[in-house]
Amino acid sequence: MNKLTKLGVSALCGSLAAVSSANAGELSASGGVDMTWISMDDEITGNPIGIGSNYSLSGSGELDNGWGVALTIAATNQMAYSNTNVVVTIPAIGDLRISHGVSGSGIDRMDDVTPNVWEEAYATGLSTGINTVGGVSGSTNIEWTPNMLPDGITARVAYTPDHTGSASNDKGYSGYASGNHGNGYDVTVVVSDAITGMSGLTVGAGMSNRNVPAGDIEEQTVYATYAIGGLTVGYQWSEEDLGTTTGAQQYDNDGYGITFAINDDLSVGYNHYESEQTNSTNVTAEATSFQIAYSMGGASIRLAEGQADNMDYNTGAAYDRDNTVLSVSLAF
């Protein structure tokens, strides 16, 4: 019996050692909380206090063949699952990223890159309904970032077999929703000042194509940002063609942002965004925001004054709103 016990313990220890040696790396946790007080014009807000939270698990390592691997798992408010990203770095080829959930891959990573000190012009709690480019990011996709390009150029290609698919678990599948099935791909390019030749100037562009029976959904965007000293300015244009012949057919967007860092801790910014919906009425939704942010280590205090006109592309008086938001956030 003693010999059998020793044999069992030895086998168990060997198994644990094998599992330990097979690990690709270690996971670390990080997160934060954002506490806000919001005031809406001409509206009873009830309890104006809100709390948003997020956390992520991340890890990285290197396989025996020299390939790098990285994993990020993220959740947002009230522990709601957000996304999982797995990145495999292959020498001489680049990064292969498998994105699951709301991951910000493809053209979605540049839906609005105009500079701001806290949030986009339309993201201060006004529920503007403004439509921006999204590409294949809404479905599980694979994105390739080649590493053989000249310094200063970052290109990415993202592909999904079915852009209507949801975030399926392992051994699962999804898609073919409402007959809008079809694959899709995004291509993005960002050029830094190492190529533009002007210090502080960054230029980017992206396009997306997703197949649907009625006609392809096509998106494109271009932007430029310029930073000098504490001043940063940026402009972006984007367009989305839904490939339909009825209802809302197209969105034309343009926005700009200006930020200024008064010192290492205090910054101010102004953002404006317009989105024209092409249909029988051709309504333009607009959002404007002035923001100020102060940071002190892992804590930040932000104040935003927002204004939106024709929210949800509706011209009724009830769709013109103003608000003020005070935010205190902690990062861990």
CSV table of C-alpha atoms in Angstrom, one decimal:
chain,number,residue,atom,x,y,z
A,1,MET,CA,0.0,0.0,0.0
A,2,ASN,CA,2.8,2.4,0.8
A,3,LYS,CA,4.4,1.7,-2.5
A,4,LEU,CA,1.1,2.5,-4.3
A,5,THR,CA,0.7,5.7,-2.3
A,6,LYS,CA,4.2,6.8,-3.2
A,7,LEU,CA,3.6,6.0,-6.8
A,8,GLY,CA,0.3,8.0,-6.8
A,9,VAL,CA,2.0,11.0,-5.2
A,10,SER,CA,4.9,10.9,-7.7
A,11,ALA,CA,2.5,10.7,-10.6
A,12,LEU,CA,0.5,13.6,-9.3
A,13,CYS,CA,3.6,15.8,-8.8
A,14,GLY,CA,4.8,14.9,-12.3
A,15,SER,CA,1.4,15.9,-13.7
A,16,LEU,CA,1.4,19.3,-11.9
A,17,ALA,CA,4.9,19.9,-13.1
A,18,ALA,CA,3.9,19.2,-16.6
A,19,VAL,CA,0.9,21.6,-16.4
A,20,SER,CA,3.1,24.3,-14.9
A,21,SER,CA,5.7,24.0,-17.6
A,22,ALA,CA,3.0,24.2,-20.3
A,23,ASN,CA,1.7,27.6,-19.1
A,24,ALA,CA,2.3,30.3,-21.7
A,25,GLY,CA,2.8,33.0,-19.0
A,26,GLU,CA,1.2,34.6,-16.0
A,27,LEU,CA,-2.0,36.7,-15.7
A,28,SER,CA,-2.2,40.0,-14.0
A,29,ALA,CA,-5.3,42.0,-13.1
A,30,SER,CA,-6.0,45.7,-13.5
A,31,GLY,CA,-9.1,47.8,-13.4
A,32,GLY,CA,-10.8,51.1,-12.5
A,33,VAL,CA,-13.9,52.9,-11.5
A,34,ASP,CA,-15.6,56.0,-12.8
A,35,MET,CA,-18.1,57.9,-10.6
A,36,THR,CA,-20.2,60.6,-12.2
A,37,TRP,CA,-22.8,63.2,-11.4
A,38,ILE,CA,-24.9,64.3,-14.4
A,39,SER,CA,-27.2,67.2,-14.9
A,40,MET,CA,-29.6,67.4,-17.9
A,41,ASP,CA,-31.2,70.6,-19.1
A,42,ASP,CA,-35.0,70.8,-18.6
A,43,GLU,CA,-35.2,67.2,-17.4
A,44,ILE,CA,-35.7,65.6,-14.0
A,45,THR,CA,-32.8,63.2,-13.7
A,46,GLY,CA,-33.8,61.5,-10.5
A,47,ASN,CA,-30.7,60.1,-9.0
A,48,PRO,CA,-27.8,61.7,-10.9
A,49,ILE,CA,-25.1,59.5,-9.4
A,50,GLY,CA,-23.6,56.8,-11.6
A,51,ILE,CA,-20.7,54.4,-11.2
A,52,GLY,CA,-18.9,52.6,-14.1
A,53,SER,CA,-16.4,50.0,-13.5
A,54,ASN,CA,-14.0,47.9,-15.6
A,55,TYR,CA,-11.4,45.3,-15.1
A,56,SER,CA,-9.1,43.2,-17.3
A,57,LEU,CA,-6.9,40.2,-17.0
A,58,SER,CA,-3.7,40.3,-19.1
A,59,GLY,CA,-0.7,38.1,-19.6
A,60,SER,CA,2.1,37.4,-22.1
A,61,GLY,CA,4.8,34.9,-22.6
A,62,GLU,CA,7.0,33.1,-25.2
A,63,LEU,CA,6.6,29.6,-26.6
A,64,ASP,CA,9.4,27.2,-27.1
A,65,ASN,CA,9.5,28.0,-30.8
A,66,GLY,CA,10.1,31.7,-30.1
A,67,TRP,CA,6.6,32.9,-30.9
A,68,GLY,CA,5.2,35.5,-28.5
A,69,VAL,CA,1.7,35.1,-27.1
A,70,ALA,CA,-0.5,37.6,-25.2
A,71,LEU,CA,-4.0,37.4,-23.8
A,72,THR,CA,-6.4,40.1,-22.6
A,73,ILE,CA,-9.9,39.4,-21.1
A,74,ALA,CA,-12.0,42.5,-20.3
A,75,ALA,CA,-15.3,43.2,-18.6
A,76,THR,CA,-17.1,46.5,-18.1
A,77,ASN,CA,-20.0,47.9,-16.0
A,78,GLN,CA,-21.7,45.5,-13.6
A,79,MET,CA,-19.2,42.7,-14.6
A,80,ALA,CA,-20.6,42.6,-18.1
A,81,TYR,CA,-18.3,40.7,-20.5
A,82,SER,CA,-16.6,42.9,-23.1
A,83,ASN,CA,-14.0,41.1,-25.1
A,84,THR,CA,-11.2,38.6,-25.3
A,85,ASN,CA,-8.1,39.2,-27.4
A,86,VAL,CA,-5.3,36.7,-28.2
A,87,VAL,CA,-2.2,38.0,-30.0
A,88,VAL,CA,0.4,35.6,-31.5
A,89,THR,CA,3.6,37.3,-32.6
A,90,ILE,CA,5.4,35.4,-35.3
A,91,PRO,CA,8.9,36.5,-36.3
A,92,ALA,CA,9.2,37.8,-39.9
A,93,ILE,CA,5.4,37.8,-40.2
A,94,GLY,CA,3.9,40.0,-37.5
A,95,ASP,CA,1.0,39.8,-35.1
A,96,LEU,CA,-2.1,37.7,-35.5
A,97,ARG,CA,-4.8,38.9,-33.2
A,98,ILE,CA,-8.0,36.9,-32.7
A,99,SER,CA,-10.7,39.3,-31.3
A,100,HIS,CA,-13.9,38.1,-29.6
A,101,GLY,CA,-16.5,40.6,-28.4
A,102,VAL,CA,-16.4,44.4,-28.6
A,103,SER,CA,-12.7,44.5,-29.2
A,104,GLY,CA,-11.9,47.7,-31.3
A,105,SER,CA,-10.2,45.9,-34.1
A,106,GLY,CA,-10.2,46.8,-37.8
A,107,ILE,CA,-11.6,50.2,-38.8
A,108,ASP,CA,-13.4,50.4,-35.4
A,109,ARG,CA,-10.1,51.3,-33.7
A,110,MET,CA,-10.3,54.6,-35.6
A,111,ASP,CA,-14.0,55.3,-35.4
A,112,ASP,CA,-13.2,58.7,-33.8
A,113,VAL,CA,-9.5,59.5,-33.1
A,114,THR,CA,-9.9,63.3,-32.8
A,115,PRO,CA,-8.0,64.4,-29.7
A,116,ASN,CA,-10.0,64.8,-26.4
A,117,VAL,CA,-9.1,65.0,-22.7
A,118,TRP,CA,-11.8,62.6,-21.6
A,119,GLU,CA,-14.5,61.5,-24.1
A,120,GLU,CA,-15.7,62.1,-27.7
A,121,ALA,CA,-18.1,65.0,-28.3
A,122,TYR,CA,-21.1,62.6,-28.4
A,123,ALA,CA,-20.1,60.4,-25.5
A,124,THR,CA,-20.8,62.6,-22.5
A,125,GLY,CA,-24.2,61.0,-21.6
A,126,LEU,CA,-26.5,62.7,-24.1
A,127,SER,CA,-27.3,59.5,-26.0
A,128,THR,CA,-26.9,61.2,-29.4
A,129,GLY,CA,-27.4,58.1,-31.5
A,130,ILE,CA,-24.6,59.2,-33.8
A,131,ASN,CA,-23.5,56.5,-36.2
A,132,THR,CA,-19.7,55.9,-36.7
A,133,VAL,CA,-17.7,53.4,-38.6
A,134,GLY,CA,-17.5,49.9,-37.0
A,135,GLY,CA,-16.3,47.4,-39.7
A,136,VAL,CA,-15.9,43.8,-38.7
A,137,SER,CA,-15.2,44.5,-35.0
A,138,GLY,CA,-18.8,43.5,-34.0
A,139,SER,CA,-18.1,39.9,-34.9
A,140,THR,CA,-15.3,37.5,-34.0
A,141,ASN,CA,-12.4,38.3,-36.4
A,142,ILE,CA,-8.7,37.7,-37.1
A,143,GLU,CA,-6.5,40.8,-37.6
A,144,TRP,CA,-3.0,40.7,-39.1
A,145,THR,CA,-0.4,43.4,-38.3
A,146,PRO,CA,2.7,42.9,-40.6
A,147,ASN,CA,6.1,43.7,-39.1
A,148,MET,CA,8.1,44.0,-42.3
A,149,LEU,CA,6.9,47.6,-43.2
A,150,PRO,CA,9.2,50.6,-42.8
A,151,ASP,CA,9.3,52.3,-39.4
A,152,GLY,CA,6.5,54.8,-39.1
A,153,ILE,CA,3.9,52.8,-41.1
A,154,THR,CA,1.4,50.5,-39.3
A,155,ALA,CA,-0.9,48.5,-41.4
A,156,ARG,CA,-3.6,46.1,-40.3
A,157,VAL,CA,-6.0,43.7,-42.1
A,158,ALA,CA,-9.0,42.3,-40.3
A,159,TYR,CA,-11.2,39.5,-41.6
A,160,THR,CA,-14.4,37.8,-40.4
A,161,PRO,CA,-16.1,34.8,-42.1
A,162,ASP,CA,-19.5,36.3,-41.1
A,163,HIS,CA,-19.9,39.9,-40.0
A,164,THR,CA,-23.4,39.2,-38.4
A,165,GLY,CA,-21.9,36.6,-36.1
A,166,SER,CA,-21.9,37.1,-32.4
A,167,ALA,CA,-19.2,36.3,-29.8
A,168,SER,CA,-19.5,32.5,-29.8
A,169,ASN,CA,-17.9,30.3,-27.1
A,170,ASP,CA,-15.4,27.6,-28.0
A,171,LYS,CA,-16.9,24.8,-30.1
A,172,GLY,CA,-19.7,27.1,-31.0
A,173,TYR,CA,-20.6,29.1,-34.1
A,174,SER,CA,-22.8,32.1,-35.0
A,175,GLY,CA,-24.0,34.3,-37.9
A,176,TYR,CA,-26.5,34.1,-40.7
A,177,ALA,CA,-28.6,36.6,-38.9
A,178,SER,CA,-31.8,37.8,-40.7
A,179,GLY,CA,-30.4,36.8,-44.1
A,180,ASN,CA,-27.7,39.5,-43.8
A,181,HIS,CA,-24.9,36.8,-43.9
A,182,GLY,CA,-21.6,37.5,-45.5
A,183,ASN,CA,-17.9,37.8,-44.8
A,184,GLY,CA,-16.1,41.1,-44.3
A,185,TYR,CA,-12.7,42.7,-44.1
A,186,ASP,CA,-11.1,45.9,-42.9
A,187,VAL,CA,-7.8,47.6,-44.0
A,188,THR,CA,-6.2,50.4,-42.0
A,189,VAL,CA,-3.0,52.3,-42.3
A,190,VAL,CA,-1.4,54.8,-39.9
A,191,VAL,CA,1.6,56.9,-40.9
A,192,SER,CA,3.6,58.7,-38.2
A,193,ASP,CA,6.0,61.7,-38.4
A,194,ALA,CA,8.8,59.3,-39.2
A,195,ILE,CA,7.3,59.1,-42.7
A,196,THR,CA,5.4,62.4,-43.0
A,197,GLY,CA,8.6,64.3,-42.2
A,198,MET,CA,6.8,66.8,-39.9
A,199,SER,CA,7.3,66.3,-36.2
A,200,GLY,CA,4.0,65.6,-34.4
A,201,LEU,CA,2.0,64.9,-37.6
A,202,THR,CA,0.1,61.5,-37.8
A,203,VAL,CA,-2.1,60.6,-40.8
A,204,GLY,CA,-4.4,57.6,-40.9
A,205,ALA,CA,-7.0,56.0,-43.3
A,206,GLY,CA,-9.2,52.9,-43.2
A,207,MET,CA,-11.8,51.1,-45.3
A,208,SER,CA,-14.3,48.3,-44.7
A,209,ASN,CA,-16.3,46.0,-46.9
A,210,ARG,CA,-19.0,43.6,-45.6
A,211,ASN,CA,-21.2,41.5,-47.8
A,212,VAL,CA,-25.0,41.5,-47.6
A,213,PRO,CA,-27.5,40.2,-50.1
A,214,ALA,CA,-28.9,43.7,-51.0
A,215,GLY,CA,-25.4,45.2,-51.6
A,216,ASP,CA,-22.1,45.5,-49.8
A,217,ILE,CA,-21.8,47.7,-46.7
A,218,GLU,CA,-18.8,50.0,-47.3
A,219,GLU,CA,-17.1,52.3,-44.9
A,220,GLN,CA,-14.1,54.6,-45.2
A,221,THR,CA,-12.3,57.2,-43.1
A,222,VAL,CA,-9.3,59.5,-43.1
A,223,TYR,CA,-7.8,61.6,-40.3
A,224,ALA,CA,-4.9,63.7,-39.3
A,225,THR,CA,-3.6,64.8,-35.9
A,226,TYR,CA,-0.9,67.3,-35.2
A,227,ALA,CA,0.8,67.9,-31.8
A,228,ILE,CA,3.2,70.7,-30.9
A,229,GLY,CA,4.1,71.4,-27.4
A,230,GLY,CA,1.0,71.1,-25.2
A,231,LEU,CA,-1.3,71.7,-28.2
A,232,THR,CA,-2.9,68.9,-30.2
A,233,VAL,CA,-5.4,69.3,-33.0
A,234,GLY,CA,-7.1,66.7,-35.2
A,235,TYR,CA,-9.7,66.3,-37.9
A,236,GLN,CA,-11.5,63.2,-39.2
A,237,TRP,CA,-13.9,62.4,-42.0
A,238,SER,CA,-15.8,59.1,-42.4
A,239,GLU,CA,-18.6,57.7,-44.5
A,240,GLU,CA,-20.8,54.6,-44.3
A,241,ASP,CA,-22.9,53.2,-47.2
A,242,LEU,CA,-25.4,50.7,-46.0
A,243,GLY,CA,-25.9,49.1,-49.4
A,244,THR,CA,-29.7,49.6,-49.2
A,245,THR,CA,-32.2,51.4,-51.5
A,246,THR,CA,-34.7,52.2,-48.8
A,247,GLY,CA,-34.6,54.0,-45.4
A,248,ALA,CA,-31.3,55.3,-44.1
A,249,GLN,CA,-28.8,54.7,-46.9
A,250,GLN,CA,-25.6,56.6,-45.9
A,251,TYR,CA,-23.9,58.5,-43.2
A,252,ASP,CA,-21.4,61.3,-43.8
A,253,ASN,CA,-19.4,62.3,-40.7
A,254,ASP,CA,-16.8,64.8,-39.9
A,255,GLY,CA,-15.3,66.0,-36.6
A,256,TYR,CA,-12.5,67.9,-35.0
A,257,GLY,CA,-10.8,68.2,-31.6
A,258,ILE,CA,-8.5,70.6,-29.9
A,259,THR,CA,-6.7,69.9,-26.7
A,260,PHE,CA,-4.1,71.8,-24.6
A,261,ALA,CA,-2.1,70.5,-21.8
A,262,ILE,CA,-1.6,73.4,-19.4
A,263,ASN,CA,0.8,71.3,-17.3
A,264,ASP,CA,1.5,67.7,-16.7
A,265,ASP,CA,-1.8,67.3,-14.7
A,266,LEU,CA,-4.3,69.8,-16.1
A,267,SER,CA,-5.7,69.7,-19.7
A,268,VAL,CA,-8.6,71.3,-21.5
A,269,GLY,CA,-10.3,70.3,-24.8
A,270,TYR,CA,-13.0,71.2,-27.2
A,271,ASN,CA,-14.7,68.7,-29.6
A,272,HIS,CA,-17.3,68.9,-32.3
A,273,TYR,CA,-18.9,66.2,-34.4
A,274,GLU,CA,-21.5,66.2,-37.2
A,275,SER,CA,-23.2,63.2,-38.9
A,276,GLU,CA,-25.5,63.5,-41.8
A,277,GLN,CA,-28.0,60.7,-42.4
A,278,THR,CA,-29.0,60.3,-46.0
A,279,ASN,CA,-32.7,59.4,-46.4
A,280,SER,CA,-35.9,61.2,-47.4
A,281,THR,CA,-35.2,64.0,-44.9
A,282,ASN,CA,-31.3,64.2,-44.8
A,283,VAL,CA,-31.0,65.1,-41.1
A,284,THR,CA,-27.6,66.2,-39.6
A,285,ALA,CA,-27.0,65.3,-36.0
A,286,GLU,CA,-24.4,67.4,-34.1
A,287,ALA,CA,-22.6,67.1,-30.8
A,288,THR,CA,-20.3,69.6,-29.1
A,289,SER,CA,-18.3,69.2,-25.8
A,290,PHE,CA,-16.0,71.3,-23.8
A,291,GLN,CA,-13.9,69.3,-21.3
A,292,ILE,CA,-11.4,69.9,-18.5
A,293,ALA,CA,-9.4,67.1,-16.9
A,294,TYR,CA,-7.1,67.0,-13.9
A,295,SER,CA,-5.0,64.0,-12.9
A,296,MET,CA,-3.1,63.2,-9.7
A,297,GLY,CA,-1.5,59.8,-9.9
A,298,GLY,CA,-4.2,57.1,-10.3
A,299,ALA,CA,-7.0,59.6,-9.8
A,300,SER,CA,-8.6,61.9,-12.3
A,301,ILE,CA,-11.3,64.6,-12.1
A,302,ARG,CA,-13.1,65.5,-15.3
A,303,LEU,CA,-15.8,68.1,-16.1
A,304,ALA,CA,-17.7,68.1,-19.4
A,305,GLU,CA,-20.3,70.6,-20.8
A,306,GLY,CA,-22.1,68.9,-23.7
A,307,GLN,CA,-24.6,69.9,-26.3
A,308,ALA,CA,-26.4,67.8,-28.9
A,309,ASP,CA,-28.8,68.8,-31.7
A,310,ASN,CA,-31.0,66.5,-33.7
A,311,MET,CA,-30.2,63.4,-31.6
A,312,ASP,CA,-31.0,60.1,-33.3
A,313,TYR,CA,-31.3,62.1,-36.5
A,314,ASN,CA,-34.6,63.6,-35.4
A,315,THR,CA,-35.5,67.3,-35.8
A,316,GLY,CA,-38.0,67.5,-32.9
A,317,ALA,CA,-37.3,70.0,-30.2
A,318,ALA,CA,-37.0,67.2,-27.6
A,319,TYR,CA,-34.0,65.9,-29.5
A,320,ASP,CA,-31.9,69.1,-28.7
A,321,ARG,CA,-30.2,68.7,-25.4
A,322,ASP,CA,-27.5,70.1,-23.1
A,323,ASN,CA,-25.8,68.5,-20.1
A,324,THR,CA,-23.1,68.8,-17.5
A,325,VAL,CA,-21.1,65.8,-16.2
A,326,LEU,CA,-18.6,65.7,-13.3
A,327,SER,CA,-16.5,62.6,-13.2
A,328,VAL,CA,-14.0,61.2,-10.6
A,329,SER,CA,-12.1,58.1,-11.6
A,330,LEU,CA,-9.6,55.8,-9.9
A,331,ALA,CA,-7.3,53.4,-11.7
A,332,PHE,CA,-5.8,50.3,-10.1
